[in-house]
Amino acid sequence: MSTYSRPELARMRLLCSAAILVSSFPLATLAQEITVLDTIVVEGEEGEGLTEASTSISDDDIMMKSGGDVADAIRATPGAFTRTPSDNPGVSVNIRGMQGVGRVNTMIEGVPQTFRNMSGHAGSFDDQVFIDPSLLAGADISRGAVSGAAGLGALSGAANLRLIDVDDVLLEGKDTGGMVRVQAGDNGSTYNTLVSGAMRRENFSGVIALSGYEQGDYHGGTSGTVTLEGGMQDVEFDNADDTKSERDADAQSGMVRLHFTPTDDSTFDVLGLWGQTDFLANSSSGYYWETEKKLIKGDYRYNPSELVDLEISAYFQKDNVYFPGSDDQSSSSFNGRDGTDTGYGVNIANTSHYDFGTAQLELSYGGVFQQDEFDGNAQSGGNASGTLKKYGLFVDSTFETGAFDFGLGLRYDGYKVSGVTEATAAGSGDCPADATDGRCIDAKASRSDGEVLPSISLGYRPMENLRVYASYAETMRAPTASEVFYPGGHSFSGSVSPSSQNLDLEAEYSDTYEIGLTYEAAGVFTFGDSLSLSANVFRSEIENYVVYGFDPSGTAGGIWYNTDGTTAMDGVELSVGYENDLFYADLSFTKADTEQPFSLYAGIGNDIGRLPDDFGSLDVGVKLLDGDLILGSRVRYVGDSVLAFFDEANSWQVPSYVLVDLYGSYKVNDGLEVFANVTNVGDTLYFEANTGIGDLGAESFGQGREINVGATWRF
């Protein structure tokens, strides 16, 4: 039997993909005269998936139904979850059991969010997004391989958080106006406010917004008991004394968006976002955090014809983290931490549409470059100073003829990771006591690689409203500087030695297979109603999965290394929606097996992020008074899960739980809407899935019953 290296396989895939692409176009059809249609402006989503495995979250899903909890809104979608320590307001998205170090490309308006800060025994290298929920208009989640620039380095999917825009603020028919939103809760969600203004002119529109929120201690549920089995011993809780979970966070944010239309076929948009989020993370970290964000992005689009739809985007962002110290925090070794994560990138893409009469072709192609650099001081601990540069070229094609559609994609993803391999603490050896950042950098190193990644999909419509499909895609996740140049978990002085580093760490690769169907129809039971259904089965086979542990080759100390063999993850994702003039219902369900390998000291600085065995939600509601009054209820189900601790044998089994929420809104007039929700109506006691070992040690349960009330006023 012949064997091939990954580069040889890449070349073979490239040749095969090209052959398939050429053979897929009927020559007789291509010989026909091409019809170029009138220009159609299409608003696309950042990070569109290669299949139908995608979900959109609305502003109402976040504010009205979830009480401003972005993580809860994400967990109500198929295949997506979050890691949410109770004392950390950051959002870490998990898609199909994958999270952290870029496996999921989490974005704000298409800008990758790469901030990480390992801190404390319950910390992790998860990508953390600090965003005020009042600034969000929704989110788009794509599961599996993702096309275009958003797919660069993403192993299992992408989540794009969308910010509010002009139409979210202005009343219908108005060209100038404002919006004020206030919300408050009685169990930890102290307040959330938003003040915004917008205007629209012939060739210009813009919006500016300021927001802030505060979170405090909350009570866990008091109804029932929770038993965590396994671990060193079974642990049972009843919360009879109604203990509080410690949480202390506040944030202030702002944003501005400007849209220019210099010509009929071109647009130019500018986005600015800034904010500060401070919180005490005693159970998950032991420290008081101060974080700052600054982001600016520009988008240019030129769309004069069906053959030219050119988009150019560029961004720059900076995330800072400080550990100033606090009398309330439980640790002090890393007081004075000062780290900066700087990112910038540019991408260019063009989309062409061809009409061959009985067949249509859409062709998208472009390139992307992104850089993420972390620079820390002597108190950075386990956070390595280094840079990851990612770059890629991509082409995606969709050919439709009759009831069939055929998609073929090819991309090249490359990377270069560099970082500090040796550093001397200030005042030691030849390093002066007043050295910059408290240390002297003695040596650096780098490594680079790249891969050709094909994708293919085939769809068939046996009837107008039904589409069945199958797909195959390869994705790659570059190793981060955090993993390659890991300085060790107890780097207290700022000195760095190569003992915990792995300059041979390779990228992770995933082969993902999917089959599924979508169904959309109107007028199913009554005039004007709608029914939608989406079902998807996936299997991902991952090579070189990265874990933390002792070097298999015998190097002393713990390093991040590639596991042998294949790590398989599979699952079923289902969503069903129905709506008519009086009633609506939405069902989401996921059954997944995402048992990736345990790291050494799993859960202690390297949480594994396994999804629960199954999870889902049912949202039902009625629309009264011509739709001005909405009353609804949401049932959230989370199946059995694992709380990682050291290894499989010592980890705890977290039991399933069911939570019931109530919500409603009333449109008083065209400008004023009031809303309210009650989360966890039964005040059920539960331990939240995928939250981390810190919450167990602090006995921080899931949030008990909370009543939220709010109002939105547009003028």
mmCIF file with all atom_site columns, C-alpha atoms in Angstrom, residues 401-568:
data_model
loop_
_atom_site.group_PDB
_atom_site.id
_atom_site.type_symbol
_atom_site.label_atom_id
_atom_site.label_alt_id
_atom_site.label_comp_id
_atom_site.label_asym_id
_atom_site.label_entity_id
_atom_site.label_seq_id
_atom_site.pdbx_PDB_ins_code
_atom_site.Cartn_x
_atom_site.Cartn_y
_atom_site.Cartn_z
_atom_site.occupancy
_atom_site.B_iso_or_equiv
_atom_site.pdbx_formal_charge
_atom_site.auth_seq_id
_atom_site.auth_comp_id
_atom_site.auth_asym_id
_atom_site.auth_atom_id
_atom_site.pdbx_PDB_model_num
ATOM 1   C CA . THR A 1 401 ? -28.784 23.747 -12.659 1.00 0.00 ? 401 THR A CA 1
ATOM 2   C CA . GLY A 1 402 ? -32.338 22.504 -12.339 1.00 0.00 ? 402 GLY A CA 1
ATOM 3   C CA . ALA A 1 403 ? -32.883 20.809 -8.988  1.00 0.00 ? 403 ALA A CA 1
ATOM 4   C CA . PHE A 1 404 ? -29.154 20.315 -8.339  1.00 0.00 ? 404 PHE A CA 1
ATOM 5   C CA . ASP A 1 405 ? -26.493 22.563 -6.863  1.00 0.00 ? 405 ASP A CA 1
ATOM 6   C CA . PHE A 1 406 ? -22.807 21.775 -6.665  1.00 0.00 ? 406 PHE A CA 1
ATOM 7   C CA . GLY A 1 407 ? -20.225 23.605 -4.582  1.00 0.00 ? 407 GLY A CA 1
ATOM 8   C CA . LEU A 1 408 ? -16.474 23.368 -4.814  1.00 0.00 ? 408 LEU A CA 1
ATOM 9   C CA . GLY A 1 409 ? -13.985 25.312 -2.732  1.00 0.00 ? 409 GLY A CA 1
ATOM 10  C CA . LEU A 1 410 ? -10.244 25.474 -2.462  1.00 0.00 ? 410 LEU A CA 1
ATOM 11  C CA . ARG A 1 411 ? -8.200  27.498 -0.020  1.00 0.00 ? 411 ARG A CA 1
ATOM 12  C CA . TYR A 1 412 ? -4.612  27.773 1.078   1.00 0.00 ? 412 TYR A CA 1
ATOM 13  C CA . ASP A 1 413 ? -4.105  28.640 4.753   1.00 0.00 ? 413 ASP A CA 1
ATOM 14  C CA . GLY A 1 414 ? -0.617  29.450 5.976   1.00 0.00 ? 414 GLY A CA 1
ATOM 15  C CA . TYR A 1 415 ? 0.878   30.752 9.199   1.00 0.00 ? 415 TYR A CA 1
ATOM 16  C CA . LYS A 1 416 ? 4.043   31.903 10.933  1.00 0.00 ? 416 LYS A CA 1
ATOM 17  C CA . VAL A 1 417 ? 4.244   31.849 14.729  1.00 0.00 ? 417 VAL A CA 1
ATOM 18  C CA . SER A 1 418 ? 7.100   33.520 16.578  1.00 0.00 ? 418 SER A CA 1
ATOM 19  C CA . GLY A 1 419 ? 7.849   34.241 20.215  1.00 0.00 ? 419 GLY A CA 1
ATOM 20  C CA . VAL A 1 420 ? 10.208  34.478 23.140  1.00 0.00 ? 420 VAL A CA 1
ATOM 21  C CA . THR A 1 421 ? 12.190  31.332 23.954  1.00 0.00 ? 421 THR A CA 1
ATOM 22  C CA . GLU A 1 422 ? 14.461  32.737 26.663  1.00 0.00 ? 422 GLU A CA 1
ATOM 23  C CA . ALA A 1 423 ? 14.191  35.716 29.025  1.00 0.00 ? 423 ALA A CA 1
ATOM 24  C CA . THR A 1 424 ? 15.995  36.826 32.188  1.00 0.00 ? 424 THR A CA 1
ATOM 25  C CA . ALA A 1 425 ? 14.212  38.455 35.118  1.00 0.00 ? 425 ALA A CA 1
ATOM 26  C CA . ALA A 1 426 ? 15.179  42.048 35.939  1.00 0.00 ? 426 ALA A CA 1
ATOM 27  C CA . GLY A 1 427 ? 18.075  42.154 38.415  1.00 0.00 ? 427 GLY A CA 1
ATOM 28  C CA . SER A 1 428 ? 19.237  38.650 37.523  1.00 0.00 ? 428 SER A CA 1
ATOM 29  C CA . GLY A 1 429 ? 22.399  37.817 35.575  1.00 0.00 ? 429 GLY A CA 1
ATOM 30  C CA . ASP A 1 430 ? 23.207  40.566 33.078  1.00 0.00 ? 430 ASP A CA 1
ATOM 31  C CA . CYS A 1 431 ? 19.653  41.969 33.088  1.00 0.00 ? 431 CYS A CA 1
ATOM 32  C CA . PRO A 1 432 ? 19.491  45.395 34.803  1.00 0.00 ? 432 PRO A CA 1
ATOM 33  C CA . ALA A 1 433 ? 17.047  45.888 37.662  1.00 0.00 ? 433 ALA A CA 1
ATOM 34  C CA . ASP A 1 434 ? 15.178  48.604 35.719  1.00 0.00 ? 434 ASP A CA 1
ATOM 35  C CA . ALA A 1 435 ? 14.714  46.539 32.543  1.00 0.00 ? 435 ALA A CA 1
ATOM 36  C CA . THR A 1 436 ? 11.650  47.289 30.418  1.00 0.00 ? 436 THR A CA 1
ATOM 37  C CA . ASP A 1 437 ? 8.644   45.192 31.468  1.00 0.00 ? 437 ASP A CA 1
ATOM 38  C CA . GLY A 1 438 ? 10.708  43.700 34.288  1.00 0.00 ? 438 GLY A CA 1
ATOM 39  C CA . ARG A 1 439 ? 12.815  41.376 32.151  1.00 0.00 ? 439 ARG A CA 1
ATOM 40  C CA . CYS A 1 440 ? 15.308  41.065 29.305  1.00 0.00 ? 440 CYS A CA 1
ATOM 41  C CA . ILE A 1 441 ? 14.476  39.120 26.146  1.00 0.00 ? 441 ILE A CA 1
ATOM 42  C CA . ASP A 1 442 ? 17.436  36.851 25.351  1.00 0.00 ? 442 ASP A CA 1
ATOM 43  C CA . ALA A 1 443 ? 16.239  34.722 22.423  1.00 0.00 ? 443 ALA A CA 1
ATOM 44  C CA . LYS A 1 444 ? 13.343  34.325 19.995  1.00 0.00 ? 444 LYS A CA 1
ATOM 45  C CA . ALA A 1 445 ? 12.319  31.686 17.475  1.00 0.00 ? 445 ALA A CA 1
ATOM 46  C CA . SER A 1 446 ? 9.627   30.986 14.881  1.00 0.00 ? 446 SER A CA 1
ATOM 47  C CA . ARG A 1 447 ? 8.046   28.263 12.784  1.00 0.00 ? 447 ARG A CA 1
ATOM 48  C CA . SER A 1 448 ? 5.741   28.323 9.775   1.00 0.00 ? 448 SER A CA 1
ATOM 49  C CA . ASP A 1 449 ? 3.640   26.008 7.640   1.00 0.00 ? 449 ASP A CA 1
ATOM 50  C CA . GLY A 1 450 ? 0.661   25.951 5.317   1.00 0.00 ? 450 GLY A CA 1
ATOM 51  C CA . GLU A 1 451 ? -1.873  23.630 3.735   1.00 0.00 ? 451 GLU A CA 1
ATOM 52  C CA . VAL A 1 452 ? -4.191  23.346 0.732   1.00 0.00 ? 452 VAL A CA 1
ATOM 53  C CA . LEU A 1 453 ? -7.739  22.683 1.978   1.00 0.00 ? 453 LEU A CA 1
ATOM 54  C CA . PRO A 1 454 ? -10.499 21.555 -0.406  1.00 0.00 ? 454 PRO A CA 1
ATOM 55  C CA . SER A 1 455 ? -14.240 21.437 0.162   1.00 0.00 ? 455 SER A CA 1
ATOM 56  C CA . ILE A 1 456 ? -17.116 20.014 -1.828  1.00 0.00 ? 456 ILE A CA 1
ATOM 57  C CA . SER A 1 457 ? -20.905 19.991 -1.451  1.00 0.00 ? 457 SER A CA 1
ATOM 58  C CA . LEU A 1 458 ? -23.833 18.589 -3.398  1.00 0.00 ? 458 LEU A CA 1
ATOM 59  C CA . GLY A 1 459 ? -27.467 19.593 -2.983  1.00 0.00 ? 459 GLY A CA 1
ATOM 60  C CA . TYR A 1 460 ? -30.711 18.324 -4.500  1.00 0.00 ? 460 TYR A CA 1
ATOM 61  C CA . ARG A 1 461 ? -34.262 19.712 -4.336  1.00 0.00 ? 461 ARG A CA 1
ATOM 62  C CA . PRO A 1 462 ? -36.789 16.879 -4.811  1.00 0.00 ? 462 PRO A CA 1
ATOM 63  C CA . MET A 1 463 ? -39.443 19.561 -4.345  1.00 0.00 ? 463 MET A CA 1
ATOM 64  C CA . GLU A 1 464 ? -39.379 23.353 -4.306  1.00 0.00 ? 464 GLU A CA 1
ATOM 65  C CA . ASN A 1 465 ? -39.346 23.724 -0.522  1.00 0.00 ? 465 ASN A CA 1
ATOM 66  C CA . LEU A 1 466 ? -37.026 20.829 0.347   1.00 0.00 ? 466 LEU A CA 1
ATOM 67  C CA . ARG A 1 467 ? -33.259 20.591 -0.108  1.00 0.00 ? 467 ARG A CA 1
ATOM 68  C CA . VAL A 1 468 ? -31.063 17.658 0.886   1.00 0.00 ? 468 VAL A CA 1
ATOM 69  C CA . TYR A 1 469 ? -27.293 17.998 0.853   1.00 0.00 ? 469 TYR A CA 1
ATOM 70  C CA . ALA A 1 470 ? -23.989 16.354 1.636   1.00 0.00 ? 470 ALA A CA 1
ATOM 71  C CA . SER A 1 471 ? -20.578 17.957 2.067   1.00 0.00 ? 471 SER A CA 1
ATOM 72  C CA . TYR A 1 472 ? -16.938 17.302 2.833   1.00 0.00 ? 472 TYR A CA 1
ATOM 73  C CA . ALA A 1 473 ? -14.434 19.939 3.955   1.00 0.00 ? 473 ALA A CA 1
ATOM 74  C CA . GLU A 1 474 ? -10.929 20.157 5.348   1.00 0.00 ? 474 GLU A CA 1
ATOM 75  C CA . THR A 1 475 ? -9.975  22.851 7.847   1.00 0.00 ? 475 THR A CA 1
ATOM 76  C CA . MET A 1 476 ? -6.828  23.787 9.727   1.00 0.00 ? 476 MET A CA 1
ATOM 77  C CA . ARG A 1 477 ? -6.051  25.547 13.017  1.00 0.00 ? 477 ARG A CA 1
ATOM 78  C CA . ALA A 1 478 ? -2.594  27.080 13.386  1.00 0.00 ? 478 ALA A CA 1
ATOM 79  C CA . PRO A 1 479 ? -0.810  26.651 16.734  1.00 0.00 ? 479 PRO A CA 1
ATOM 80  C CA . THR A 1 480 ? -0.778  29.849 18.783  1.00 0.00 ? 480 THR A CA 1
ATOM 81  C CA . ALA A 1 481 ? 2.158   31.544 20.476  1.00 0.00 ? 481 ALA A CA 1
ATOM 82  C CA . SER A 1 482 ? 0.421   30.687 23.761  1.00 0.00 ? 482 SER A CA 1
ATOM 83  C CA . GLU A 1 483 ? 0.981   26.981 23.054  1.00 0.00 ? 483 GLU A CA 1
ATOM 84  C CA . VAL A 1 484 ? 4.285   26.938 21.153  1.00 0.00 ? 484 VAL A CA 1
ATOM 85  C CA . PHE A 1 485 ? 6.098   29.336 23.511  1.00 0.00 ? 485 PHE A CA 1
ATOM 86  C CA . TYR A 1 486 ? 4.330   28.394 26.742  1.00 0.00 ? 486 TYR A CA 1
ATOM 87  C CA . PRO A 1 487 ? 6.556   29.707 29.581  1.00 0.00 ? 487 PRO A CA 1
ATOM 88  C CA . GLY A 1 488 ? 5.149   27.310 32.176  1.00 0.00 ? 488 GLY A CA 1
ATOM 89  C CA . GLY A 1 489 ? 2.260   27.681 34.545  1.00 0.00 ? 489 GLY A CA 1
ATOM 90  C CA . HIS A 1 490 ? 4.324   29.130 37.383  1.00 0.00 ? 490 HIS A CA 1
ATOM 91  C CA . SER A 1 491 ? 6.508   31.713 35.682  1.00 0.00 ? 491 SER A CA 1
ATOM 92  C CA . PHE A 1 492 ? 6.485   34.168 38.603  1.00 0.00 ? 492 PHE A CA 1
ATOM 93  C CA . SER A 1 493 ? 9.565   36.302 37.894  1.00 0.00 ? 493 SER A CA 1
ATOM 94  C CA . GLY A 1 494 ? 9.338   36.929 34.162  1.00 0.00 ? 494 GLY A CA 1
ATOM 95  C CA . SER A 1 495 ? 12.169  34.578 33.305  1.00 0.00 ? 495 SER A CA 1
ATOM 96  C CA . VAL A 1 496 ? 11.552  32.181 30.408  1.00 0.00 ? 496 VAL A CA 1
ATOM 97  C CA . SER A 1 497 ? 13.270  28.895 29.589  1.00 0.00 ? 497 SER A CA 1
ATOM 98  C CA . PRO A 1 498 ? 12.602  26.459 26.717  1.00 0.00 ? 498 PRO A CA 1
ATOM 99  C CA . SER A 1 499 ? 11.666  23.578 29.038  1.00 0.00 ? 499 SER A CA 1
ATOM 100 C CA . SER A 1 500 ? 7.885   24.077 28.616  1.00 0.00 ? 500 SER A CA 1
ATOM 101 C CA . GLN A 1 501 ? 7.963   25.090 24.961  1.00 0.00 ? 501 GLN A CA 1
ATOM 102 C CA . ASN A 1 502 ? 7.361   23.011 21.850  1.00 0.00 ? 502 ASN A CA 1
ATOM 103 C CA . LEU A 1 503 ? 8.795   24.488 18.660  1.00 0.00 ? 503 LEU A CA 1
ATOM 104 C CA . ASP A 1 504 ? 7.721   21.327 16.811  1.00 0.00 ? 504 ASP A CA 1
ATOM 105 C CA . LEU A 1 505 ? 4.025   21.819 17.570  1.00 0.00 ? 505 LEU A CA 1
ATOM 106 C CA . GLU A 1 506 ? 2.016   21.299 14.382  1.00 0.00 ? 506 GLU A CA 1
ATOM 107 C CA . ALA A 1 507 ? -1.327  22.630 13.220  1.00 0.00 ? 507 ALA A CA 1
ATOM 108 C CA . GLU A 1 508 ? -4.558  20.751 13.878  1.00 0.00 ? 508 GLU A CA 1
ATOM 109 C CA . TYR A 1 509 ? -6.402  19.392 10.824  1.00 0.00 ? 509 TYR A CA 1
ATOM 110 C CA . SER A 1 510 ? -10.039 18.365 10.576  1.00 0.00 ? 510 SER A CA 1
ATOM 111 C CA . ASP A 1 511 ? -11.917 16.386 7.936   1.00 0.00 ? 511 ASP A CA 1
ATOM 112 C CA . THR A 1 512 ? -15.630 17.103 8.352   1.00 0.00 ? 512 THR A CA 1
ATOM 113 C CA . TYR A 1 513 ? -18.463 15.182 6.706   1.00 0.00 ? 513 TYR A CA 1
ATOM 114 C CA . GLU A 1 514 ? -22.048 16.436 6.807   1.00 0.00 ? 514 GLU A CA 1
ATOM 115 C CA . ILE A 1 515 ? -25.427 15.364 5.494   1.00 0.00 ? 515 ILE A CA 1
ATOM 116 C CA . GLY A 1 516 ? -28.638 17.250 6.108   1.00 0.00 ? 516 GLY A CA 1
ATOM 117 C CA . LEU A 1 517 ? -31.844 18.735 4.852   1.00 0.00 ? 517 LEU A CA 1
ATOM 118 C CA . THR A 1 518 ? -33.727 22.018 4.995   1.00 0.00 ? 518 THR A CA 1
ATOM 119 C CA . TYR A 1 519 ? -37.415 22.646 4.471   1.00 0.00 ? 519 TYR A CA 1
ATOM 120 C CA . GLU A 1 520 ? -39.152 26.015 4.224   1.00 0.00 ? 520 GLU A CA 1
ATOM 121 C CA . ALA A 1 521 ? -42.787 26.556 3.311   1.00 0.00 ? 521 ALA A CA 1
ATOM 122 C CA . ALA A 1 522 ? -45.525 29.163 3.649   1.00 0.00 ? 522 ALA A CA 1
ATOM 123 C CA . GLY A 1 523 ? -49.265 28.660 3.917   1.00 0.00 ? 523 GLY A CA 1
ATOM 124 C CA . VAL A 1 524 ? -48.842 25.209 5.458   1.00 0.00 ? 524 VAL A CA 1
ATOM 125 C CA . PHE A 1 525 ? -51.823 25.208 7.840   1.00 0.00 ? 525 PHE A CA 1
ATOM 126 C CA . THR A 1 526 ? -53.259 28.715 7.503   1.00 0.00 ? 526 THR A CA 1
ATOM 127 C CA . PHE A 1 527 ? -52.836 31.610 5.109   1.00 0.00 ? 527 PHE A CA 1
ATOM 128 C CA . GLY A 1 528 ? -49.623 33.523 5.846   1.00 0.00 ? 528 GLY A CA 1
ATOM 129 C CA . ASP A 1 529 ? -48.058 31.003 8.217   1.00 0.00 ? 529 ASP A CA 1
ATOM 130 C CA . SER A 1 530 ? -44.526 29.623 7.794   1.00 0.00 ? 530 SER A CA 1
ATOM 131 C CA . LEU A 1 531 ? -42.741 26.390 8.681   1.00 0.00 ? 531 LEU A CA 1
ATOM 132 C CA . SER A 1 532 ? -39.000 25.790 8.635   1.00 0.00 ? 532 SER A CA 1
ATOM 133 C CA . LEU A 1 533 ? -36.952 22.712 9.468   1.00 0.00 ? 533 LEU A CA 1
ATOM 134 C CA . SER A 1 534 ? -33.220 22.076 9.440   1.00 0.00 ? 534 SER A CA 1
ATOM 135 C CA . ALA A 1 535 ? -31.553 18.779 10.335  1.00 0.00 ? 535 ALA A CA 1
ATOM 136 C CA . ASN A 1 536 ? -27.840 18.088 10.127  1.00 0.00 ? 536 ASN A CA 1
ATOM 137 C CA . VAL A 1 537 ? -25.569 15.136 10.920  1.00 0.00 ? 537 VAL A CA 1
ATOM 138 C CA . PHE A 1 538 ? -21.825 15.762 11.158  1.00 0.00 ? 538 PHE A CA 1
ATOM 139 C CA . ARG A 1 539 ? -18.618 13.894 11.832  1.00 0.00 ? 539 ARG A CA 1
ATOM 140 C CA . SER A 1 540 ? -15.234 15.570 12.298  1.00 0.00 ? 540 SER A CA 1
ATOM 141 C CA . GLU A 1 541 ? -11.992 13.589 12.299  1.00 0.00 ? 541 GLU A CA 1
ATOM 142 C CA . ILE A 1 542 ? -9.184  15.668 13.777  1.00 0.00 ? 542 ILE A CA 1
ATOM 143 C CA . GLU A 1 543 ? -5.482  14.991 13.415  1.00 0.00 ? 543 GLU A CA 1
ATOM 144 C CA . ASN A 1 544 ? -2.768  16.468 15.647  1.00 0.00 ? 544 ASN A CA 1
ATOM 145 C CA . TYR A 1 545 ? -5.242  17.487 18.349  1.00 0.00 ? 545 TYR A CA 1
ATOM 146 C CA . VAL A 1 546 ? -3.292  19.653 20.820  1.00 0.00 ? 546 VAL A CA 1
ATOM 147 C CA . VAL A 1 547 ? -3.321  18.852 24.535  1.00 0.00 ? 547 VAL A CA 1
ATOM 148 C CA . TYR A 1 548 ? -1.165  19.711 27.534  1.00 0.00 ? 548 TYR A CA 1
ATOM 149 C CA . GLY A 1 549 ? 0.951   17.031 29.144  1.00 0.00 ? 549 GLY A CA 1
ATOM 150 C CA . PHE A 1 550 ? 4.349   15.469 29.540  1.00 0.00 ? 550 PHE A CA 1
ATOM 151 C CA . ASP A 1 551 ? 6.237   15.285 26.269  1.00 0.00 ? 551 ASP A CA 1
ATOM 152 C CA . PRO A 1 552 ? 5.769   11.765 24.861  1.00 0.00 ? 552 PRO A CA 1
ATOM 153 C CA . SER A 1 553 ? 9.409   11.885 23.680  1.00 0.00 ? 553 SER A CA 1
ATOM 154 C CA . GLY A 1 554 ? 10.546  12.202 27.302  1.00 0.00 ? 554 GLY A CA 1
ATOM 155 C CA . THR A 1 555 ? 11.232  15.911 27.776  1.00 0.00 ? 555 THR A CA 1
ATOM 156 C CA . ALA A 1 556 ? 10.820  16.888 31.422  1.00 0.00 ? 556 ALA A CA 1
ATOM 157 C CA . GLY A 1 557 ? 8.000   19.244 32.347  1.00 0.00 ? 557 GLY A CA 1
ATOM 158 C CA . GLY A 1 558 ? 4.608   19.855 30.808  1.00 0.00 ? 558 GLY A CA 1
ATOM 159 C CA . ILE A 1 559 ? 4.255   21.125 27.242  1.00 0.00 ? 559 ILE A CA 1
ATOM 160 C CA . TRP A 1 560 ? 1.506   21.503 24.647  1.00 0.00 ? 560 TRP A CA 1
ATOM 161 C CA . TYR A 1 561 ? 1.875   18.681 22.127  1.00 0.00 ? 561 TYR A CA 1
ATOM 162 C CA . ASN A 1 562 ? 0.058   16.911 19.271  1.00 0.00 ? 562 ASN A CA 1
ATOM 163 C CA . THR A 1 563 ? -1.730  13.684 20.119  1.00 0.00 ? 563 THR A CA 1
ATOM 164 C CA . ASP A 1 564 ? -1.341  10.628 17.920  1.00 0.00 ? 564 ASP A CA 1
ATOM 165 C CA . GLY A 1 565 ? -4.186  9.130  15.963  1.00 0.00 ? 565 GLY A CA 1
ATOM 166 C CA . THR A 1 566 ? -7.557  10.669 15.142  1.00 0.00 ? 566 THR A CA 1
ATOM 167 C CA . THR A 1 567 ? -9.894  12.500 17.499  1.00 0.00 ? 567 THR A CA 1
ATOM 168 C CA . ALA A 1 568 ? -13.454 11.963 16.276  1.00 0.00 ? 568 ALA A CA 1
#
